[in-house]
Short mmCIF file of C-alpha atoms and ligand atoms in Angstrom, two decimals:
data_model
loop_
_atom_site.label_atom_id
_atom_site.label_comp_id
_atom_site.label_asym_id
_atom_site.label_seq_id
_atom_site.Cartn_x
_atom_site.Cartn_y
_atom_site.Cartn_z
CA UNK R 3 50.97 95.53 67.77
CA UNK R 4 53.40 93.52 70.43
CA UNK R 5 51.68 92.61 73.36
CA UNK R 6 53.03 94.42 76.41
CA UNK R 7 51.32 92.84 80.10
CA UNK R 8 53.31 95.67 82.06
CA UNK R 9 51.50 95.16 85.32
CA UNK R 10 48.50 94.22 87.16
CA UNK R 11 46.79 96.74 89.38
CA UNK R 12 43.99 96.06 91.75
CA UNK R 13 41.29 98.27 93.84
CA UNK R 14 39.65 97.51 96.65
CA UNK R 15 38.26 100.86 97.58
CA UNK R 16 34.98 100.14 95.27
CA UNK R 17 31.30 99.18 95.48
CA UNK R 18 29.75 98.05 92.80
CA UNK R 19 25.51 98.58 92.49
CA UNK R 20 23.69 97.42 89.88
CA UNK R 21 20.55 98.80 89.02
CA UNK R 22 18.03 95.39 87.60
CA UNK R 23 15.59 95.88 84.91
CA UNK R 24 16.36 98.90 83.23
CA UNK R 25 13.75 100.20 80.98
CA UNK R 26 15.84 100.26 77.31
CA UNK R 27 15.13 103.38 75.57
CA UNK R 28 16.99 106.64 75.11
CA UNK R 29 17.88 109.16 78.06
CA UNK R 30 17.24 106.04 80.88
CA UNK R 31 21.44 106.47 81.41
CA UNK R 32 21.14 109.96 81.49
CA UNK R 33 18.51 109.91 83.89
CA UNK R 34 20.51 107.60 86.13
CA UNK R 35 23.63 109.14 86.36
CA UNK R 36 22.72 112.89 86.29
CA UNK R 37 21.58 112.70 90.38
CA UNK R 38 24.92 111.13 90.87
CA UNK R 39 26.73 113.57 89.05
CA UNK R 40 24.91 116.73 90.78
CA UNK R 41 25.89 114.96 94.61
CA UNK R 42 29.25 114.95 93.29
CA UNK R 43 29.48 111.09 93.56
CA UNK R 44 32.30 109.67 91.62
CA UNK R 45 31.44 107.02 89.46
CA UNK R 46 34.43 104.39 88.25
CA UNK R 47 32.99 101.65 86.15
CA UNK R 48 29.86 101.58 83.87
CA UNK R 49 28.76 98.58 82.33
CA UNK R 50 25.59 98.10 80.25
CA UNK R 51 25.14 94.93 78.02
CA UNK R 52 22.50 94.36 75.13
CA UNK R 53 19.02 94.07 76.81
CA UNK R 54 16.57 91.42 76.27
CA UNK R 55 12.92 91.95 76.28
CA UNK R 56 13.47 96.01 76.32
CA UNK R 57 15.50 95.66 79.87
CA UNK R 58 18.56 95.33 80.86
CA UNK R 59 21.05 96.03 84.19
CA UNK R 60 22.99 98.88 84.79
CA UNK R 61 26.03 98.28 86.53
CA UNK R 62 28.50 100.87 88.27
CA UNK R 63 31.10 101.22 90.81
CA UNK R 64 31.74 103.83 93.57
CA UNK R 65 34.26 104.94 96.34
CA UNK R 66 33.31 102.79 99.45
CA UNK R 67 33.03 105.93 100.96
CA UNK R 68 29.99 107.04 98.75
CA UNK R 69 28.08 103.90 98.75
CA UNK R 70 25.00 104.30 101.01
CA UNK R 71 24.69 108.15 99.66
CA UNK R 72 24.53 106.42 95.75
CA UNK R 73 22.33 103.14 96.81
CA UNK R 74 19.57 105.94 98.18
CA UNK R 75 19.97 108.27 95.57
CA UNK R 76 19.63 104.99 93.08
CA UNK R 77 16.53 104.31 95.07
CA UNK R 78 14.70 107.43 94.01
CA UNK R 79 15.69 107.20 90.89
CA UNK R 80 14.54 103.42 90.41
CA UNK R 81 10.61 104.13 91.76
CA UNK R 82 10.99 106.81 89.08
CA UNK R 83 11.92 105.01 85.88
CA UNK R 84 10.05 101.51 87.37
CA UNK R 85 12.93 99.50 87.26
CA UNK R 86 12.97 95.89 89.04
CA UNK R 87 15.11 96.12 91.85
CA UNK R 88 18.52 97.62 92.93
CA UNK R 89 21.51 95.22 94.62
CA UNK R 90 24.59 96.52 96.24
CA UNK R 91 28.03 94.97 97.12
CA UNK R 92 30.98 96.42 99.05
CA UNK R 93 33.02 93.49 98.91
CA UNK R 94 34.42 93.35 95.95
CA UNK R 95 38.15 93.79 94.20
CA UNK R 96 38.84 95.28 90.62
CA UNK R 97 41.96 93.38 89.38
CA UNK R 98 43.52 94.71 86.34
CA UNK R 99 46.26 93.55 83.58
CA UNK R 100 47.90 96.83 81.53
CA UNK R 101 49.60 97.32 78.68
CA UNK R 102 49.76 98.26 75.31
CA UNK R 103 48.29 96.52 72.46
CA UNK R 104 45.49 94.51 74.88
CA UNK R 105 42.98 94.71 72.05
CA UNK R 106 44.40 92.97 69.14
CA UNK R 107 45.22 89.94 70.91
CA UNK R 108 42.14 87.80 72.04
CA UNK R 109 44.73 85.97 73.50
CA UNK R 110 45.57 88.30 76.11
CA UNK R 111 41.77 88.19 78.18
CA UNK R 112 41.66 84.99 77.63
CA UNK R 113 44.50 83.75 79.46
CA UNK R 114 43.61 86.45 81.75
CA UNK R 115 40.31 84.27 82.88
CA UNK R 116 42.30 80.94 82.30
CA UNK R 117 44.43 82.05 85.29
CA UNK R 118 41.75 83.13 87.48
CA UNK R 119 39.88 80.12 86.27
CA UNK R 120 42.50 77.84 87.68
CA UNK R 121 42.69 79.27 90.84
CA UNK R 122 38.30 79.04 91.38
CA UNK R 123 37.89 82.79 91.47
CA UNK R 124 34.67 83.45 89.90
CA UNK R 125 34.24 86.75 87.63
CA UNK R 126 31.25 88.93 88.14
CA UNK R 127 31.82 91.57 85.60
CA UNK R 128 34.05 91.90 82.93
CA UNK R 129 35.32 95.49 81.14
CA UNK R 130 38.02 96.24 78.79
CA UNK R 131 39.74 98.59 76.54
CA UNK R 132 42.74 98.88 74.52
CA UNK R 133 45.17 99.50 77.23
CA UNK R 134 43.08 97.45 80.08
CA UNK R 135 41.60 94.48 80.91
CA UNK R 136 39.05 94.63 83.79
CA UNK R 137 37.88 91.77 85.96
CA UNK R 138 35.59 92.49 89.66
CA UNK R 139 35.82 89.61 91.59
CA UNK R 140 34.95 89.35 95.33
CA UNK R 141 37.45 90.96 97.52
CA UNK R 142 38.54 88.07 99.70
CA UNK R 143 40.07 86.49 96.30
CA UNK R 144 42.53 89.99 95.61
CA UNK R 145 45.80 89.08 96.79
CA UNK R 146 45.14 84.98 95.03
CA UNK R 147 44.20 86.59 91.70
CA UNK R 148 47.14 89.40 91.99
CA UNK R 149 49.93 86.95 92.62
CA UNK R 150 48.34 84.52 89.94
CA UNK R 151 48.36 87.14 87.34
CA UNK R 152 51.74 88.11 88.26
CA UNK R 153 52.84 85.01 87.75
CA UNK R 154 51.18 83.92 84.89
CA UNK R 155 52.11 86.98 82.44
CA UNK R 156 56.03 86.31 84.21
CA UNK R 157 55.62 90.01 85.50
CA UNK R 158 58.63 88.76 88.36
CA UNK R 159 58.13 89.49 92.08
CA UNK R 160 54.63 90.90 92.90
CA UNK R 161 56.08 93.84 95.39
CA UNK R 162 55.26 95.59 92.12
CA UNK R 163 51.61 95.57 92.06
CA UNK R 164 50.42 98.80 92.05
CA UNK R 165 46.92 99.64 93.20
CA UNK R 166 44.83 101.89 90.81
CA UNK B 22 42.66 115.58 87.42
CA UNK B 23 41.52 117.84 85.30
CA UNK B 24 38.85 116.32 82.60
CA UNK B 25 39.97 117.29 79.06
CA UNK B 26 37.59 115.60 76.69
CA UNK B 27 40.31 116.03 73.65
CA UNK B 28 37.87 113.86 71.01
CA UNK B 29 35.32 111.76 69.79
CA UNK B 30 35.64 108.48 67.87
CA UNK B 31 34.40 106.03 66.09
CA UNK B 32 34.64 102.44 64.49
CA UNK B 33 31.77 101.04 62.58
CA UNK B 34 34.36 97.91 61.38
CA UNK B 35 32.35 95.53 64.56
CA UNK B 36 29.69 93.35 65.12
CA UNK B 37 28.62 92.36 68.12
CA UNK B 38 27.92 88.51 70.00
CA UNK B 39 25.87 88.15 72.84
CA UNK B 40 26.16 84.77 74.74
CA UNK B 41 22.58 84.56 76.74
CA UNK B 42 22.44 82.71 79.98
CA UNK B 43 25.76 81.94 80.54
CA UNK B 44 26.19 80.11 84.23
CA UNK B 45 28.00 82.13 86.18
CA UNK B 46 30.78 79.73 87.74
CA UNK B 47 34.70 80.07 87.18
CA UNK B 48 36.02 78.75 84.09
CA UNK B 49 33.31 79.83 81.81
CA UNK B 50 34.87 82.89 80.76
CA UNK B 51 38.37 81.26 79.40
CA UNK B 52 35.63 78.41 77.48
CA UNK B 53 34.12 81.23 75.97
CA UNK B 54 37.13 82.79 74.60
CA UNK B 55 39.83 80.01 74.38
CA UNK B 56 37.99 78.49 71.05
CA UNK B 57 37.91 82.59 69.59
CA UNK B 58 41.40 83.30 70.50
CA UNK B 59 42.44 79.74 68.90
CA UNK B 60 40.37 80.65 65.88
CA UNK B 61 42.36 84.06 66.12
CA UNK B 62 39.44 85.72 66.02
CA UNK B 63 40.54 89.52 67.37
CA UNK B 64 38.15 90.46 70.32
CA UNK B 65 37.83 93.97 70.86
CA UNK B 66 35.07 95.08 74.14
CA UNK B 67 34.01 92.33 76.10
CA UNK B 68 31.13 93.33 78.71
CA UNK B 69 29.88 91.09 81.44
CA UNK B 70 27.15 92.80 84.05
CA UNK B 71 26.55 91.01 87.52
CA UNK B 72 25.01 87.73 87.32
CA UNK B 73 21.04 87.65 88.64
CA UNK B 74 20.10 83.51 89.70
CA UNK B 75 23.31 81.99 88.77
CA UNK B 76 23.22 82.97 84.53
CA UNK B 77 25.02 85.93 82.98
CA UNK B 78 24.91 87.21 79.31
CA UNK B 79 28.40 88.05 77.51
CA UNK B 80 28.63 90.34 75.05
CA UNK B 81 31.82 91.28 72.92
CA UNK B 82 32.88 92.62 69.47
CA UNK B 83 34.87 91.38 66.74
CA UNK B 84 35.35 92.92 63.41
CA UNK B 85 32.35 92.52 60.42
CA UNK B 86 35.07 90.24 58.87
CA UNK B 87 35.02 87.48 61.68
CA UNK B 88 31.54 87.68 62.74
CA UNK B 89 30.35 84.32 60.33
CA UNK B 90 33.25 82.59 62.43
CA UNK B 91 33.25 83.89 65.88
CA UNK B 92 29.13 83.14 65.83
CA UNK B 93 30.14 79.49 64.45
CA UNK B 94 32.45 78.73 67.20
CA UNK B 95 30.27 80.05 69.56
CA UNK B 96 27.38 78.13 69.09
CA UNK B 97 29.51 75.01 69.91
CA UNK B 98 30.60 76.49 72.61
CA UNK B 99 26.83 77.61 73.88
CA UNK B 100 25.96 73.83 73.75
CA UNK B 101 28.74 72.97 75.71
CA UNK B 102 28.30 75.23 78.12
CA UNK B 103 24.67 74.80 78.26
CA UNK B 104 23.63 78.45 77.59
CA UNK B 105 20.09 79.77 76.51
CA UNK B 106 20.71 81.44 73.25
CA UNK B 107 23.37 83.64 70.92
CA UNK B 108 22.48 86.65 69.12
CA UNK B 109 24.36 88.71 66.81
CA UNK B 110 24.05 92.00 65.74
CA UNK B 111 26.53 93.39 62.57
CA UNK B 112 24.57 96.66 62.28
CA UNK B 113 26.49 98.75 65.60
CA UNK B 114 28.89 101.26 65.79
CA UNK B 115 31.34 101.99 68.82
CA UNK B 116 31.18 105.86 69.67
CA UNK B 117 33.76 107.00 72.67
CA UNK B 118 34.57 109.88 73.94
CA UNK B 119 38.32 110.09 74.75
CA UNK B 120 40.56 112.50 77.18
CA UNK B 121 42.45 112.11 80.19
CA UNK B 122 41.02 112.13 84.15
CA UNK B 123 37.42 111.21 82.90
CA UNK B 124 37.04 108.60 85.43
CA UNK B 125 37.01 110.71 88.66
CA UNK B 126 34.30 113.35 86.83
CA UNK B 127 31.09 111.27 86.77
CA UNK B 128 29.61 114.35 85.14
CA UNK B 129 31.45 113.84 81.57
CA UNK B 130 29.80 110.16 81.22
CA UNK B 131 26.63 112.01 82.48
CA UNK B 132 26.53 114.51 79.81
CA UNK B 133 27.81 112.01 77.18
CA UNK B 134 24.42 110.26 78.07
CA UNK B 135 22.66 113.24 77.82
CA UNK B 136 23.44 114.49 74.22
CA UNK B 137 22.56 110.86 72.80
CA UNK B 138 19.47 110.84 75.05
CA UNK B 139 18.34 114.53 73.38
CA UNK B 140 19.27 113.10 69.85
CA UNK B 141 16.88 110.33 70.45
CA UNK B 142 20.11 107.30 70.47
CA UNK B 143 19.05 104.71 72.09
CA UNK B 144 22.17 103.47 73.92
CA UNK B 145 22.89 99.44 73.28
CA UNK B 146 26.24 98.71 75.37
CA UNK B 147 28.17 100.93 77.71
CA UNK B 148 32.11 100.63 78.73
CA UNK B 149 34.15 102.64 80.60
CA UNK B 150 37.91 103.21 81.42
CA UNK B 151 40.00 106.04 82.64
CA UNK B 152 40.80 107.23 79.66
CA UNK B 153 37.76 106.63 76.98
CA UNK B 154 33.51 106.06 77.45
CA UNK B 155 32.20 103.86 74.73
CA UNK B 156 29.01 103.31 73.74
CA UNK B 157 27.48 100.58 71.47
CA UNK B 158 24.55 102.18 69.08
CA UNK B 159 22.90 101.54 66.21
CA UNK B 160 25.26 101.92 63.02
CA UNK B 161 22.49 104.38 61.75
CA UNK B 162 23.24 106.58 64.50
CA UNK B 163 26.84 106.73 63.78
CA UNK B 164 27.01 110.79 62.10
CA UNK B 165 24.48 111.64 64.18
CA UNK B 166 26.07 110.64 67.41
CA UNK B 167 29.57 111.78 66.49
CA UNK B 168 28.30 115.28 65.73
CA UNK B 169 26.40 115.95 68.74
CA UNK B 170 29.03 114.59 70.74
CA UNK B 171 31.69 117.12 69.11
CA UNK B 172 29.12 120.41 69.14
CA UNK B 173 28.53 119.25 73.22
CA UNK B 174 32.21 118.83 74.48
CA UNK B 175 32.79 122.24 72.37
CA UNK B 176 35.32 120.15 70.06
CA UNK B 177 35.36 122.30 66.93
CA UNK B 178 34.94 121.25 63.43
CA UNK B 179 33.72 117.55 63.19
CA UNK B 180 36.50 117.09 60.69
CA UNK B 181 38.96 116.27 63.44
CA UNK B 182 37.17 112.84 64.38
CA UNK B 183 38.97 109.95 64.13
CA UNK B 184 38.36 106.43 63.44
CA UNK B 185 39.52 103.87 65.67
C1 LIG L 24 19.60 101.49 79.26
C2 LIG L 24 20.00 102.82 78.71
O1 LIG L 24 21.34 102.83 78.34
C3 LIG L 24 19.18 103.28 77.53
N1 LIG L 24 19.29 102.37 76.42
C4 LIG L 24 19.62 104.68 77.15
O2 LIG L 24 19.89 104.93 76.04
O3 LIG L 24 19.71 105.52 77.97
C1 LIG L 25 30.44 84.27 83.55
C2 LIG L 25 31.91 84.02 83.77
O1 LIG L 25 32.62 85.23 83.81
C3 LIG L 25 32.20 83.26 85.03
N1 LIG L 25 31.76 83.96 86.18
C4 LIG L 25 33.70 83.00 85.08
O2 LIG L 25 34.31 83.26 86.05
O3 LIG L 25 34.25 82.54 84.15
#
């Protein structure tokens, strides 16, 4: 597969809340993400990594616009499974490079955090797939980390960012 | 958007690295991955949560084939970076539910949890885009998972899965 970077895309329209201490056994995502589902809160991102010592985080973004409703309905849910604690953060950015063929070239996310390396934006979550490469970063850092990532995969003049 | 949930794959071809304790400061991520993509060792999902006191773990995927190497050049990496510990895991498989709009319909990631949650799967990693959910198990799960997964989105005759 040739390597296509077609564009970066950001989104600044998130909140991200991760839920700490997750107990790690099955139906604990289920029982997280069903109260969202039934108050019709739109979830963007999921990420869950490996656990140590049977717990792990749960991290998820949401429209701006539904972030205190999911915090307190996280809240509930939290006492309920005994989980350690639950942080919030409405400042934040998505930034995104797309194109085909992502996957089979390591090469591709790693210049992706070389770039934003150089420029001393820090990366709090990572997420990718084959046609994606996903990097939340605090907002104040989204039009730096646009322009470097236009630059840096030679994508020409950055009127052309579109936001996702 | 309207969700269509048009399959269910699978690739049991990965292992999986997780980085523990990895300081959460820019740069580390393109350390990480520079030495892999040099060794052209093919990453394939990369998860990072949000960092709790200043130390993050890292977890990605690389096929059964590289996993001797990518562990290798990640220890020296780990001691570079001053990290707590590496773990590896070659017994996973990747399940993902694929279709088009699933990101604005928190309910299909919801259910997805569900039907692993009533087979008893204990979920390992979770990854999301707009056009796929993927979720890390244990290889043994692998049939199970897929056919559940197929029966609950109403997706006919497991034949149709594909690998990917
Ligand atoms: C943490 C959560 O994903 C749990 N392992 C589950 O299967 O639901
Ligand atoms: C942990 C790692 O992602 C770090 N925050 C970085 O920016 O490289």
């Amino acid at each position: 597969e040739q390597v296509v970077v077609s564009g970066v895309a950001y989104n600044r329209d998130e909140a991200k809340i991760t839920i700490v201490g997750v107990p790690d056994h099955p139906g604990i995502a289920a029982a997280i993400f069903t109260p969202l589902s039934d108050a019709s809160i739109v979830v963007d991102m999921i990420i869950q990594n490996a656990s140590s010592d049977g717990r792990t985080d749960m991290t998820f973004t949401v429209p701006k616009g539904d972030f205190k409703r999911a915090v307190e309905t996280c809240r509930k849910t939290m006492e309920k499974l005994g989980c350690n604690d639950i942080r919030g953060d409405e400042n934040i950015a998505k930034i995104s490079i797309v194109g085909v063929g992502m996957r089979s070239h390591a090469g591709v996310a790693t210049k992706m955090f070389g770039i934003l390396s150089k420029e001393g934006v820090n990366i709090q979550m990572i997420s990718t797939s084959e046609i994606k490469i996903s990097c939340v970063v605090d907002a104040k850092y989204t039009e730096l980390a646009v322009r470097a990532l236009h630059d840096g995969f030679g994508l020409g003049d950055v009127d052309g960012v579109s936001k996702s």
